[in-house]
Coordinates of C-alpha atoms and ligand atoms in Angstrom, one line a residue:
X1 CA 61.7 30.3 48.4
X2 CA 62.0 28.5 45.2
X3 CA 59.2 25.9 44.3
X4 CA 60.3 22.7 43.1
X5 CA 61.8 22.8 39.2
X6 CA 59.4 21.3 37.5
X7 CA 55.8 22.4 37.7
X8 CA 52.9 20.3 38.3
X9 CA 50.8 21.6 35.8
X10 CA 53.8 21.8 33.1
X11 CA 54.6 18.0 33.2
X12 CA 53.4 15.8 35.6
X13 CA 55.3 13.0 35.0
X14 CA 58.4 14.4 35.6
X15 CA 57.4 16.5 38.9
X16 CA 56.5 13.2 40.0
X17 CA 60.1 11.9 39.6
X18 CA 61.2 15.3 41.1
X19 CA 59.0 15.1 44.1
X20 CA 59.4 11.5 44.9
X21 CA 63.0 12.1 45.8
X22 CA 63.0 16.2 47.0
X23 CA 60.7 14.6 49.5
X24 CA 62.8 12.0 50.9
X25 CA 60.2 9.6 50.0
X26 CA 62.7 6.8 48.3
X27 CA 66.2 6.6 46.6
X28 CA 66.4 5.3 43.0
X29 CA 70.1 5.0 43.5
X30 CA 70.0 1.3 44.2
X31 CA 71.8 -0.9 42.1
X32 CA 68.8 -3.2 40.8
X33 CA 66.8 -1.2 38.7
X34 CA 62.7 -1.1 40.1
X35 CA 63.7 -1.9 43.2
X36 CA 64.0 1.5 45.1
X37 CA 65.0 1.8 49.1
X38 CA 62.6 3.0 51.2
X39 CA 63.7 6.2 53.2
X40 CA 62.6 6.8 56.7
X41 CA 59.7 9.6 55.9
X42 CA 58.4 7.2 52.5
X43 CA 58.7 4.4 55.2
X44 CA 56.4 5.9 57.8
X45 CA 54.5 7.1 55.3
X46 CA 53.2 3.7 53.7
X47 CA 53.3 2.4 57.6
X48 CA 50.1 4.5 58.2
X49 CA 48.4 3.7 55.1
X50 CA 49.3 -0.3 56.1
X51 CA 47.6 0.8 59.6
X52 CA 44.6 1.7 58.3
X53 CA 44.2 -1.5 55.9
X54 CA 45.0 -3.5 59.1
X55 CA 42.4 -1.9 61.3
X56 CA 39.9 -2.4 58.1
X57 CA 40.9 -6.3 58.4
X58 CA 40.3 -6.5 62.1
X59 CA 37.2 -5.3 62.3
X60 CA 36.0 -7.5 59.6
X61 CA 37.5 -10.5 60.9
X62 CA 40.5 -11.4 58.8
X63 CA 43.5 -12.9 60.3
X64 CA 47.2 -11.6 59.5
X65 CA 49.6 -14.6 58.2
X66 CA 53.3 -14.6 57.0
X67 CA 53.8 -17.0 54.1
X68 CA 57.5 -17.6 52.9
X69 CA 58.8 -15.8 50.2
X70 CA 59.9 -18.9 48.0
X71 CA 57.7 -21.3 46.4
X72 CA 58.4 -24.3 44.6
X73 CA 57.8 -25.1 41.1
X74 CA 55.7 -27.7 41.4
X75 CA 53.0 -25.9 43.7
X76 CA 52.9 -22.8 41.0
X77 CA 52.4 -24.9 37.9
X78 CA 49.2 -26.3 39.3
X79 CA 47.0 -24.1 37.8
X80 CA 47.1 -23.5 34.3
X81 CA 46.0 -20.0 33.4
X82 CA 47.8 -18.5 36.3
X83 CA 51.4 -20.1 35.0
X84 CA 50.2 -17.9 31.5
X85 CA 49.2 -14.9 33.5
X86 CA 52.6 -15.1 35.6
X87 CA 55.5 -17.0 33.7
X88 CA 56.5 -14.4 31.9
X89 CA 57.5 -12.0 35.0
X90 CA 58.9 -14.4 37.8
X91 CA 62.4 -14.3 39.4
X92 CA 63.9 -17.8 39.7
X93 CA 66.2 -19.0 42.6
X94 CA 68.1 -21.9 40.3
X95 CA 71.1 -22.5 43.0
X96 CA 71.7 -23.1 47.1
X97 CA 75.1 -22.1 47.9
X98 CA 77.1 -24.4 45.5
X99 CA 74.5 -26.8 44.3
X100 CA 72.2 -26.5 41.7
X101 CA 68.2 -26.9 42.8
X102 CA 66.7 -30.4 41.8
X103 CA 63.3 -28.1 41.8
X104 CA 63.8 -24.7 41.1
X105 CA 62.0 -22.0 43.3
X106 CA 60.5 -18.3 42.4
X107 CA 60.2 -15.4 43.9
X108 CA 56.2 -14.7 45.2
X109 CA 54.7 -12.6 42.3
X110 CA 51.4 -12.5 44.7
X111 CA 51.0 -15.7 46.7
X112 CA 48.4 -18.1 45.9
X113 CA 50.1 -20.9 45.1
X114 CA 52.2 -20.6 48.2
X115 CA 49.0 -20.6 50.6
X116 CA 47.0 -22.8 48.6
X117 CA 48.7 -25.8 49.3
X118 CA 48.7 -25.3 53.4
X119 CA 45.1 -24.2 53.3
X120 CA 44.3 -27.9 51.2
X121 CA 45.6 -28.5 55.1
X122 CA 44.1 -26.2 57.2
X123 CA 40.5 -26.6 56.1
X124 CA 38.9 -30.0 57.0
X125 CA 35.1 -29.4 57.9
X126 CA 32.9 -26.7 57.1
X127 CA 33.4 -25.6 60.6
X128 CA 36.4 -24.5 59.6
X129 CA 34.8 -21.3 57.0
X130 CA 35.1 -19.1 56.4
X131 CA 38.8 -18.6 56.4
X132 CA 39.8 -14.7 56.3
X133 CA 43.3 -14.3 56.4
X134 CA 45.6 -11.5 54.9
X135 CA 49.3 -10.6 54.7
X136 CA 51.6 -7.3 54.0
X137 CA 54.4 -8.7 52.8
X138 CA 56.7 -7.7 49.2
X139 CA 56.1 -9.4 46.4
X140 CA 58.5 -9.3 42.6
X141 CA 57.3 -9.3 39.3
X142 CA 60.3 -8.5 36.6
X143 CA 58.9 -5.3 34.8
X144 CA 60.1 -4.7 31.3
X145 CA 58.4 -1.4 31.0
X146 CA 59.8 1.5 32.2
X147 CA 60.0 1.7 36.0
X148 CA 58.3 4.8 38.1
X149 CA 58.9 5.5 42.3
X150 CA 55.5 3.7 44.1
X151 CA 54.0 2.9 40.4
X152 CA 56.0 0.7 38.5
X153 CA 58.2 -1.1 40.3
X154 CA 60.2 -4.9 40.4
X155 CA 59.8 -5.3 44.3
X156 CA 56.6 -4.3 45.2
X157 CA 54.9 -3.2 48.7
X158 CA 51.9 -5.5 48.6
X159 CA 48.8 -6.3 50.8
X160 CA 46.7 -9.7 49.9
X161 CA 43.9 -11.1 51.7
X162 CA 42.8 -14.3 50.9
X163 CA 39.7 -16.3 52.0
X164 CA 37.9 -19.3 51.5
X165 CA 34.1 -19.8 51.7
X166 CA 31.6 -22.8 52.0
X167 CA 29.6 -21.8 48.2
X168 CA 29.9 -19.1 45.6
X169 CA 27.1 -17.2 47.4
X170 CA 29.3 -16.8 50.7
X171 CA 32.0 -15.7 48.5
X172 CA 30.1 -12.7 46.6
X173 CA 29.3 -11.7 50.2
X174 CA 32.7 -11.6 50.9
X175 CA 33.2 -9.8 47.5
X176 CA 30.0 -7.2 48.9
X177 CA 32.6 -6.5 52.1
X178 CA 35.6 -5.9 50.3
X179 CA 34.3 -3.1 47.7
X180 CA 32.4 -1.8 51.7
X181 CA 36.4 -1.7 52.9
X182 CA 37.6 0.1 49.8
X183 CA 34.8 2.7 50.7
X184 CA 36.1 3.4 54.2
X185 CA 40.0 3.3 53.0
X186 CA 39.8 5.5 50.6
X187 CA 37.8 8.4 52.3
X188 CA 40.7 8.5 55.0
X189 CA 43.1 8.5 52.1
X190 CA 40.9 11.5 50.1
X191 CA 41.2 9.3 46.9
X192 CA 38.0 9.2 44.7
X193 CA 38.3 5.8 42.7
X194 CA 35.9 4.1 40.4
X195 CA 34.8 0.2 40.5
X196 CA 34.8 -2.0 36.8
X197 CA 34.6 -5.3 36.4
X198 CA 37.6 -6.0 34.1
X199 CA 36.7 -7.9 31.0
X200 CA 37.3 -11.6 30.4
X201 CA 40.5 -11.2 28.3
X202 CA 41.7 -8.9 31.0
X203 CA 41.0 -10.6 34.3
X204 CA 43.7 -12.0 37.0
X205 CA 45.1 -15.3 35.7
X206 CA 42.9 -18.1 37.4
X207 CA 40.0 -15.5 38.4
X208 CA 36.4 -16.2 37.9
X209 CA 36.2 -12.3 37.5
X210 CA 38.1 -9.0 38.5
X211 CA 37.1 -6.2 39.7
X212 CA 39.6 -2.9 39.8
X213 CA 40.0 -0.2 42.1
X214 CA 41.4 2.8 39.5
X215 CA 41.6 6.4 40.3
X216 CA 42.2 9.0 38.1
X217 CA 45.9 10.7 37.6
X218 CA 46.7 14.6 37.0
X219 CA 48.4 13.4 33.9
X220 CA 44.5 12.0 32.7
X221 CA 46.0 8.7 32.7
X222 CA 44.3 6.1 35.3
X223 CA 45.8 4.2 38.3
X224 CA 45.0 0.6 39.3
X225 CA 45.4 1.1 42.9
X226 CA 43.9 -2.9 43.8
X227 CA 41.6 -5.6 42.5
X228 CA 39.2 -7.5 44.2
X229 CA 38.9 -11.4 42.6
X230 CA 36.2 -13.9 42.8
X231 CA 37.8 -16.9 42.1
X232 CA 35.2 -19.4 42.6
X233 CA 36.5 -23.3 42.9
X234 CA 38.8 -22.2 39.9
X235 CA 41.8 -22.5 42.6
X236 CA 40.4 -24.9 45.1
X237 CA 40.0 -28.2 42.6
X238 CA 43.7 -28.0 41.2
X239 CA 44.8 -27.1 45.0
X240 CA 42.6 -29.4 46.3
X241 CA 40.9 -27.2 49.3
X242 CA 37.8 -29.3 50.2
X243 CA 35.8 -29.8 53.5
X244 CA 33.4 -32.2 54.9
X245 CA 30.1 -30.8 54.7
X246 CA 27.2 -30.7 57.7
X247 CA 25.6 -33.8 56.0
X248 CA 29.2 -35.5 55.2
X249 CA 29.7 -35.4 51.8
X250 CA 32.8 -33.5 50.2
X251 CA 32.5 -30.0 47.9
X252 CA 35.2 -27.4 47.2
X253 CA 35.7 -24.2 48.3
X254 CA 35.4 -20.8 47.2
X255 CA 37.5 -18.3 47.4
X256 CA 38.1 -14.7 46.5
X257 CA 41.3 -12.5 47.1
X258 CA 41.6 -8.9 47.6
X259 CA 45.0 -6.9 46.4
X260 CA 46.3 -3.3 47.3
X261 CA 50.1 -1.8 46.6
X262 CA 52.1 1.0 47.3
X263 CA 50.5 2.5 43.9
X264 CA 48.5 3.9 46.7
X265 CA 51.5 6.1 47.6
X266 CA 51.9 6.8 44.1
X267 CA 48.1 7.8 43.8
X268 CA 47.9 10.5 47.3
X269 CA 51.5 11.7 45.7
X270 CA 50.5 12.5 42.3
X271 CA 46.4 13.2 42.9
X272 CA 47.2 15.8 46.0
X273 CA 50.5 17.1 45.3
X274 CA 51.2 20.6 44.2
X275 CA 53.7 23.1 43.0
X276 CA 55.5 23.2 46.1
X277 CA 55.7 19.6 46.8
X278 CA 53.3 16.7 48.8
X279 CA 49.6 17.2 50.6
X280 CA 49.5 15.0 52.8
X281 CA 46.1 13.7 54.2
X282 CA 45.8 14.1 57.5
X283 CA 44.7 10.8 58.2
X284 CA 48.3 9.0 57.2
X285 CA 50.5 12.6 57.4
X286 CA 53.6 11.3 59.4
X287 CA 53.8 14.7 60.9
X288 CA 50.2 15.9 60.8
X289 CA 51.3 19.3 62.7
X290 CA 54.5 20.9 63.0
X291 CA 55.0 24.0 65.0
X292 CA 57.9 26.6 64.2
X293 CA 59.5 28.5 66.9
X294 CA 59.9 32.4 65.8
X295 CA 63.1 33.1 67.3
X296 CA 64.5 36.5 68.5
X297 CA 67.6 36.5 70.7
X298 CA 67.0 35.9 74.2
X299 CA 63.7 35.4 74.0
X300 CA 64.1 31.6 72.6
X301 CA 63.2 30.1 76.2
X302 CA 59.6 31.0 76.4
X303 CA 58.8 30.3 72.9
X304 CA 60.4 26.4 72.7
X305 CA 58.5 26.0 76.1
X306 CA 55.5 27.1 74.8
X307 CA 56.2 25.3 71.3
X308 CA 56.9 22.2 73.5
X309 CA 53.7 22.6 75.8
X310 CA 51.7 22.7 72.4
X311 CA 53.2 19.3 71.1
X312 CA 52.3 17.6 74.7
X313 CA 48.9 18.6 74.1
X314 CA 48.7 17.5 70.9
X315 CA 50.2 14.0 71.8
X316 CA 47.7 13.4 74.3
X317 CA 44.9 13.9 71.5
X318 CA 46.6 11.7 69.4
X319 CA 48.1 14.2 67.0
X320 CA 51.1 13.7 65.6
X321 CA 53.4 16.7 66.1
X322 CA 57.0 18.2 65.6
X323 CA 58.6 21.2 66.8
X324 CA 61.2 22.3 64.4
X325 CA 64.0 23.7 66.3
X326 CA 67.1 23.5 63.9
X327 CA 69.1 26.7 63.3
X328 CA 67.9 28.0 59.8
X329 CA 65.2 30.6 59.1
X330 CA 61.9 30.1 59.4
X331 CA 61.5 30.5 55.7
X332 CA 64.1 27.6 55.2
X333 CA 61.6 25.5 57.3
X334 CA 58.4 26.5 55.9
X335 CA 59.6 25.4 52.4
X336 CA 61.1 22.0 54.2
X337 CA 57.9 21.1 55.1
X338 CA 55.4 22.3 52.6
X339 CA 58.0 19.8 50.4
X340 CA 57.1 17.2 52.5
X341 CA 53.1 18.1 52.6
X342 CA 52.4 18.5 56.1
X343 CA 49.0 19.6 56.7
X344 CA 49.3 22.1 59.6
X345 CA 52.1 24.6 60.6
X346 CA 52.2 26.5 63.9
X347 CA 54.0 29.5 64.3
X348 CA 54.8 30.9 67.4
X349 CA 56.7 33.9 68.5
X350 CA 57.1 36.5 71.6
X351 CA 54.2 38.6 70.3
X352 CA 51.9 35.7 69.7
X353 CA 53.0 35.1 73.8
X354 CA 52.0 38.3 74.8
X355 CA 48.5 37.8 73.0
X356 CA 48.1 34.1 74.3
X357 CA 48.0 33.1 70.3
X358 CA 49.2 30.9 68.0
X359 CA 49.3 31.2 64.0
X360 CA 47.6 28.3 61.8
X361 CA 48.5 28.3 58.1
X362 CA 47.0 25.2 56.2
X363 CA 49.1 23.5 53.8
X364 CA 46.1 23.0 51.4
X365 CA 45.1 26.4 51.0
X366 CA 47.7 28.9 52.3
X367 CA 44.9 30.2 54.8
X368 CA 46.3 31.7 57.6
X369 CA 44.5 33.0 60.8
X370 CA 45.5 33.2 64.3
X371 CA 43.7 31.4 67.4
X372 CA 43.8 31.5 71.0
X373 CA 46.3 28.8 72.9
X374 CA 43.4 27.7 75.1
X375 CA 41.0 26.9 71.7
X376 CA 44.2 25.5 69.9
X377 CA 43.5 21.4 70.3
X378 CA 40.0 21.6 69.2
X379 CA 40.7 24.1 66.5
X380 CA 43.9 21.8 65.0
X381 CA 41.5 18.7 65.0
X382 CA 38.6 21.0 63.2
X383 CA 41.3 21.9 60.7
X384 CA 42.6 18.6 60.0
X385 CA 39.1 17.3 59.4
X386 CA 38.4 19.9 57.0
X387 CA 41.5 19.7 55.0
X388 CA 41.0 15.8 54.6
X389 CA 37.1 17.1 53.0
X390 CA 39.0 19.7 51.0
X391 CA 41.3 17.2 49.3
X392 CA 38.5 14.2 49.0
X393 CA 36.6 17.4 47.4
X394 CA 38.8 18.7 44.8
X395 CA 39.8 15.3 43.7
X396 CA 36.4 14.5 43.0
X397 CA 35.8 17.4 41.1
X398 CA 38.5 16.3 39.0
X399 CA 37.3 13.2 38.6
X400 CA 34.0 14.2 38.1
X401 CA 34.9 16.5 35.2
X402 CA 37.1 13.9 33.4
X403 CA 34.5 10.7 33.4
X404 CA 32.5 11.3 30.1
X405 CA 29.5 9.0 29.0
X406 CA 29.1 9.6 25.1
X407 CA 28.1 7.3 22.5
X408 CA 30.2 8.3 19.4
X409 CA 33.7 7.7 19.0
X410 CA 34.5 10.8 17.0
X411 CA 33.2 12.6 19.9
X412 CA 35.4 10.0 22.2
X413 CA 38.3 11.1 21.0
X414 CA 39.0 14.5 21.8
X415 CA 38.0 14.2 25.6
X416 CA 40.8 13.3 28.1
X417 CA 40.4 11.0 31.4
X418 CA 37.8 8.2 31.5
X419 CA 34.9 7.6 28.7
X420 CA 32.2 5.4 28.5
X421 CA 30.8 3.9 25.4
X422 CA 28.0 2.0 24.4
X423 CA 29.4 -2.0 24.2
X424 CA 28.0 -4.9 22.3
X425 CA 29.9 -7.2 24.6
X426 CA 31.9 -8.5 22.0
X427 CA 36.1 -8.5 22.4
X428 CA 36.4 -7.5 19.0
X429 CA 34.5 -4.4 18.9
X430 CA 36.0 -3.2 22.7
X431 CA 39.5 -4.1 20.9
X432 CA 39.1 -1.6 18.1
X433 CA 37.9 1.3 20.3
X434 CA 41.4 0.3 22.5
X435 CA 42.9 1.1 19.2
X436 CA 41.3 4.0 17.9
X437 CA 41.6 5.6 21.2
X438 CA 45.2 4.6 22.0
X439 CA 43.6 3.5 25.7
X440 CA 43.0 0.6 27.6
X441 CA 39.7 -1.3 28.4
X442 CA 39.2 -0.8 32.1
X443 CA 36.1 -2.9 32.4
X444 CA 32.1 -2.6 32.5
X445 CA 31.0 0.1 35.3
X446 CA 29.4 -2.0 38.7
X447 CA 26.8 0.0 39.1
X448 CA 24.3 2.3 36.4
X449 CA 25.2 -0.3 33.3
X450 CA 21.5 0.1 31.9
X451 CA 23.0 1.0 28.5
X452 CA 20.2 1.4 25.3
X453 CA 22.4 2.5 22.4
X454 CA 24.0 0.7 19.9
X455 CA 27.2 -0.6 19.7
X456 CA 29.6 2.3 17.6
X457 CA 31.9 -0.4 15.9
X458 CA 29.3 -3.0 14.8
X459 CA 26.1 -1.1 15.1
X460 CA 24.2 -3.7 17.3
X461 CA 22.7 -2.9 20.1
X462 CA 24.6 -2.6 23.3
X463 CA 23.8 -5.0 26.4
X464 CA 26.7 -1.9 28.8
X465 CA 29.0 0.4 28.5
X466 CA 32.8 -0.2 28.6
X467 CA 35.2 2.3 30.1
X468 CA 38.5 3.0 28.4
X469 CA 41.0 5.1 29.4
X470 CA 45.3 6.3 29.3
X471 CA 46.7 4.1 32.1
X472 CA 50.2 3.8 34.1
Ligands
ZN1 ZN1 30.0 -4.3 18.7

C-alpha cells in the first residue's frame, strides 16, 4: 500500500497540506479563502477535544455562555490599545438588507468587547464574584498571510473563557488555575508545550500581561496553541464593570481571559502524524478501535458476529469502536485507517475463532501480538493507555532535544527549535537577536529565570532569559 506522497520527514509543511485533506479532516475547496468546511471525521475530531476543555470548565466552575456574533462600533472602540491590536484584521457588516448601518457592526475577532458591556450589567455586589464564564463559539480575523488547514485560518474554531474577580490577587489565582487546566488538557492530548510570558511589545491588546501556550512543530517552527491574560482593571474602567464592596464603597474589577483554537488540531496533526498519515490520541480518536473482519467465503457469519460481539463489549466500557465491513481487501482498509490515525485495529478471522483470539496491531508502533477474546477489554484499555504515554513520550523527547539554553549568539545560530539567551530586559537588545536569528521573541520562561550572564548584544548583565524561536 502506498504511503501518502509526500514524506513527513522530506517536507513537513507540505505533508501537512497532503494529510489534512487524505484524511477527510477539512475541504479547502470553499470559495472564501481561510475559511475551510469542516468534514464530518475533522468535525468529531475537534468535538472531543471541545469535550475535554468543557469537562476542564466544569469542574472548575466556569459557566458556558453564547454571546452574539456582531458587535457594535461603539462598544469595540472603548478601549484604546485593543482597537490597535485589532483594527487592522476585523470584518465589517456596513449594510442590513437595503439600508446602509447608522453604526457599523464587526465580526467578533475574540469577544471582549461584546461581553464587557453586559457584565458592566451583570455584576452589582461583590457577591456576585467571581464571575467564570466561557464560550466555544467561531471567531474572524482577516489574515493577510498565507493561510494553512487548523493553523492559519480567517474563521477560526475558538474557546474563550472570561472572568471577573474582586482584586488583582483573586485574579492571579485564577491565572494559577488556568496554566493547572493546560496541564491536565494537554496530557490527554500527548502535547508537550512550554509556558512564557510574552514581552510587553508582544502582549494581547488591552492585557496587563500574556502568557503563551507554544509547542514545538516537526518543521522546528513553534505553535501558539492559547494564551492565558491577566488583564487587571485595564478592561473593567473603560467598560465600567464595578461592584459594591462588603463595606459599600465602589472598586473595579479584575479580570483575566483564557484562549485555545483549533491550532490544537493543527498541533496533534503535525506533532503525532507520520508517513502513513494521523496518530490519533486515544483520548480524542473518533474511532479509538476499529476491528476488521477477515473474510473467507462462507464463513463471513461467525466472524461479523463475533466482530459485532467485540464492538458491544467495547461500547459498554466506553470505547469507541467500528467494525469495518465494506467490500475491499483488508489491505485497502488497513491503509484507510492508518490514514486516519486510529490507534487500535482488530483483526479477526476463522482461525483466530477456532483459537478464541483476536489480533492487536498498534497504530503507533506496528506491534502486533494476538490475545485471548476473554482478556480482550482489559487488554484494548491497557493498550490505549500506553499508546497515549508513547506519544506524550516521543514528543517530549523532541522537545527536549530542540530547547537549547546557550549564552552566545554565534553559538545560537546554528541550533534549530527553541533557544534561550541571556536578556538585559531591554526591547532593543531582544529586537536585534529577533533579527539576527530570523525568529520571533516568545517571551521570558515562567519558571527557572535565575539567569547570571550578561546580556550578548549590550554586554550588561542579564536580569532572564528570553526564548526565541521559527514560528507559524
Ligand atoms: Zn542588552
Amino acid at each position: 500500500m502506498p504511503e501518502t506522497k509526500i514524506k513527513k520527514t522530506d517536507d513537513f509543511n507540505e505533508w501537512y497540506n497532503e494529510i489534512v485533506e487524505l484524511a477527510d479532516l477539512c475541504d479547502k475547496r470553499y470559495p472564501i479563502k481561510g475559511m475551510n468546511v469542516w468534514r464530518p471525521y475533522g468535525w468529531k475530531l475537534m468535538s472531543h477535544v471541545d469535550r475535554l476543555i468543557r469537562e476542564e470548565m466544569i469542574k472548575t466552575n466556569h459557566h458556558e455562555v453564547c454571546f452574539p456574533l456582531l458587535i457594535p462600533e461603539s462598544s469595540f472602540k472603548k478601549e484604546e490599545e485593543h482597537i490597535e491590536g485589532f483594527g487592522s484584521e476585523v470584518y465589517w457588516v456596513t449594510h442590513a438588507g437595503l439600508n446602509e448601518l447608522e453604526e457599523r457592526w464587526l465580526l467578533r475577532p475574540t469577544s471582549e468587547t461584546a461581553m464587557y458591556p453586559v457584565f458592566s450589567l451583570w455584576i452589582r455586589s461583590h457577591a456576585d464574584l467571581p464571575l467564570k464564564t466561557f464560550q466555544i463559539v467561531n471567531t474572524f480575523r482577516y489574515e493577510t498571510k498565507q493561510t494553512r488547514a487548523f493553523i492559519r485560518v480567517r474563521e477560526i474554531h475558538f474557546f474563550e473563557a472570561h472572568t471577573c474577580h474582586v482584586d488583582f490577587e483573586d485574579a492571579e489565582n485564577q491565572v494559577k488555575e488556568d496554566k493547572e487546566i493546560a496541564d491536565r488538557l494537554f496530557k490527554k492530548l500527548s502535547l508537550p508545550y512550554i509556558l512564557s510570558k510574552r514581552p510587553d511589545w508582544d502582549k494581547f491588546a488591552g492585557a496587563f500581561y500574556t502568557i503563551s501556550i507554544d509547542v514545538l512543530m516537526p518543521s522546528g517552527r513553534t505553535l501558539q496553541l492559547g494564551s492565558i491574560h491577566q488583564y487587571k482593571d485595564n478592561f473593567s474602567k473603560p467598560y465600567e464593570i464595578s461592584y459594591e464592596t462588603e463595606d459599600g464603597t465602589h472598586a473595579n474589577c479584575h479580570q483575566t481571559t483564557y484562549g485555545m483554537s483549533e491550532r490544537i488540531l493543527g498541533a496533534l496533526i503535525g506533532i503525532h502524524g507520520d508517513n502513513k498519515g494521523l496518530v490519533m490520541p486515544p483520548e480524542v480518536a473518533p474511532v479509538q478501535v476499529v476491528v476488521i473482519p477477515i473474510i473467507f467465503k462462507g464463513k463471513e457469519k461467525p466472524v461479523f458476529n463475533a466482530c459485532d460481539a467485540l464492538c458491544k463489549k467495547l461500547g459498554e466500557s466506553s470505547i469507541r469502536s467500528h467494525v469495518d465491513k465494506r467490500d475491499i481487501t483488508p489491505g485497502n482498509k488497513y491503509y484507510n485507517w492508518e490514514l486516519k490515525g486510529v490507534p487500535l485495529r482488530i483483526e479477526i478471522g476463522p482461525k483466530d475463532l477456532e483459537k478464541k483470539e483476536i489480533v492487536i496491531v498498534r497504530r503507533d508502533n506496528s506491534d502486533k501480538r494476538s490475545v485471548s477474546q476473554e482478556s480482550s477489554v482489559n487488554v484494548i484499555k491497557d493498550e490505549l493507555d500506553k499508546i497515549s504515554k508513547n506519544l506524550y513520550g516521543n514528543a517530549k523527547k523532541y522537545l527536549d532535544e530542540n530547547m537549547h539554553r546557550v549564552n552566545d549568539i554565534k553559538k545560537a545560530k546554528n541550533l534549530k527549535g527553541i533557544i534561550e539567551l541571556p536578556w538585559c530586559g531591554t526591547d532593543d537588545c531582544a529586537l536585534k537577536i529577533e533579527d539576527i536569528l530570523d525568529g520571533n521573541t516568545l517571551g521570558e520562561p515562567i519558571e527557572d529565570v535565575k539567569c547570571i550572564d550578561t546580556c550578548p548584544v549590550c554586554g550588561k548583565s542579564a536580569t532572564t532569559w528570553m526564548r526565541y524561536a521559527k514560528t507559524y
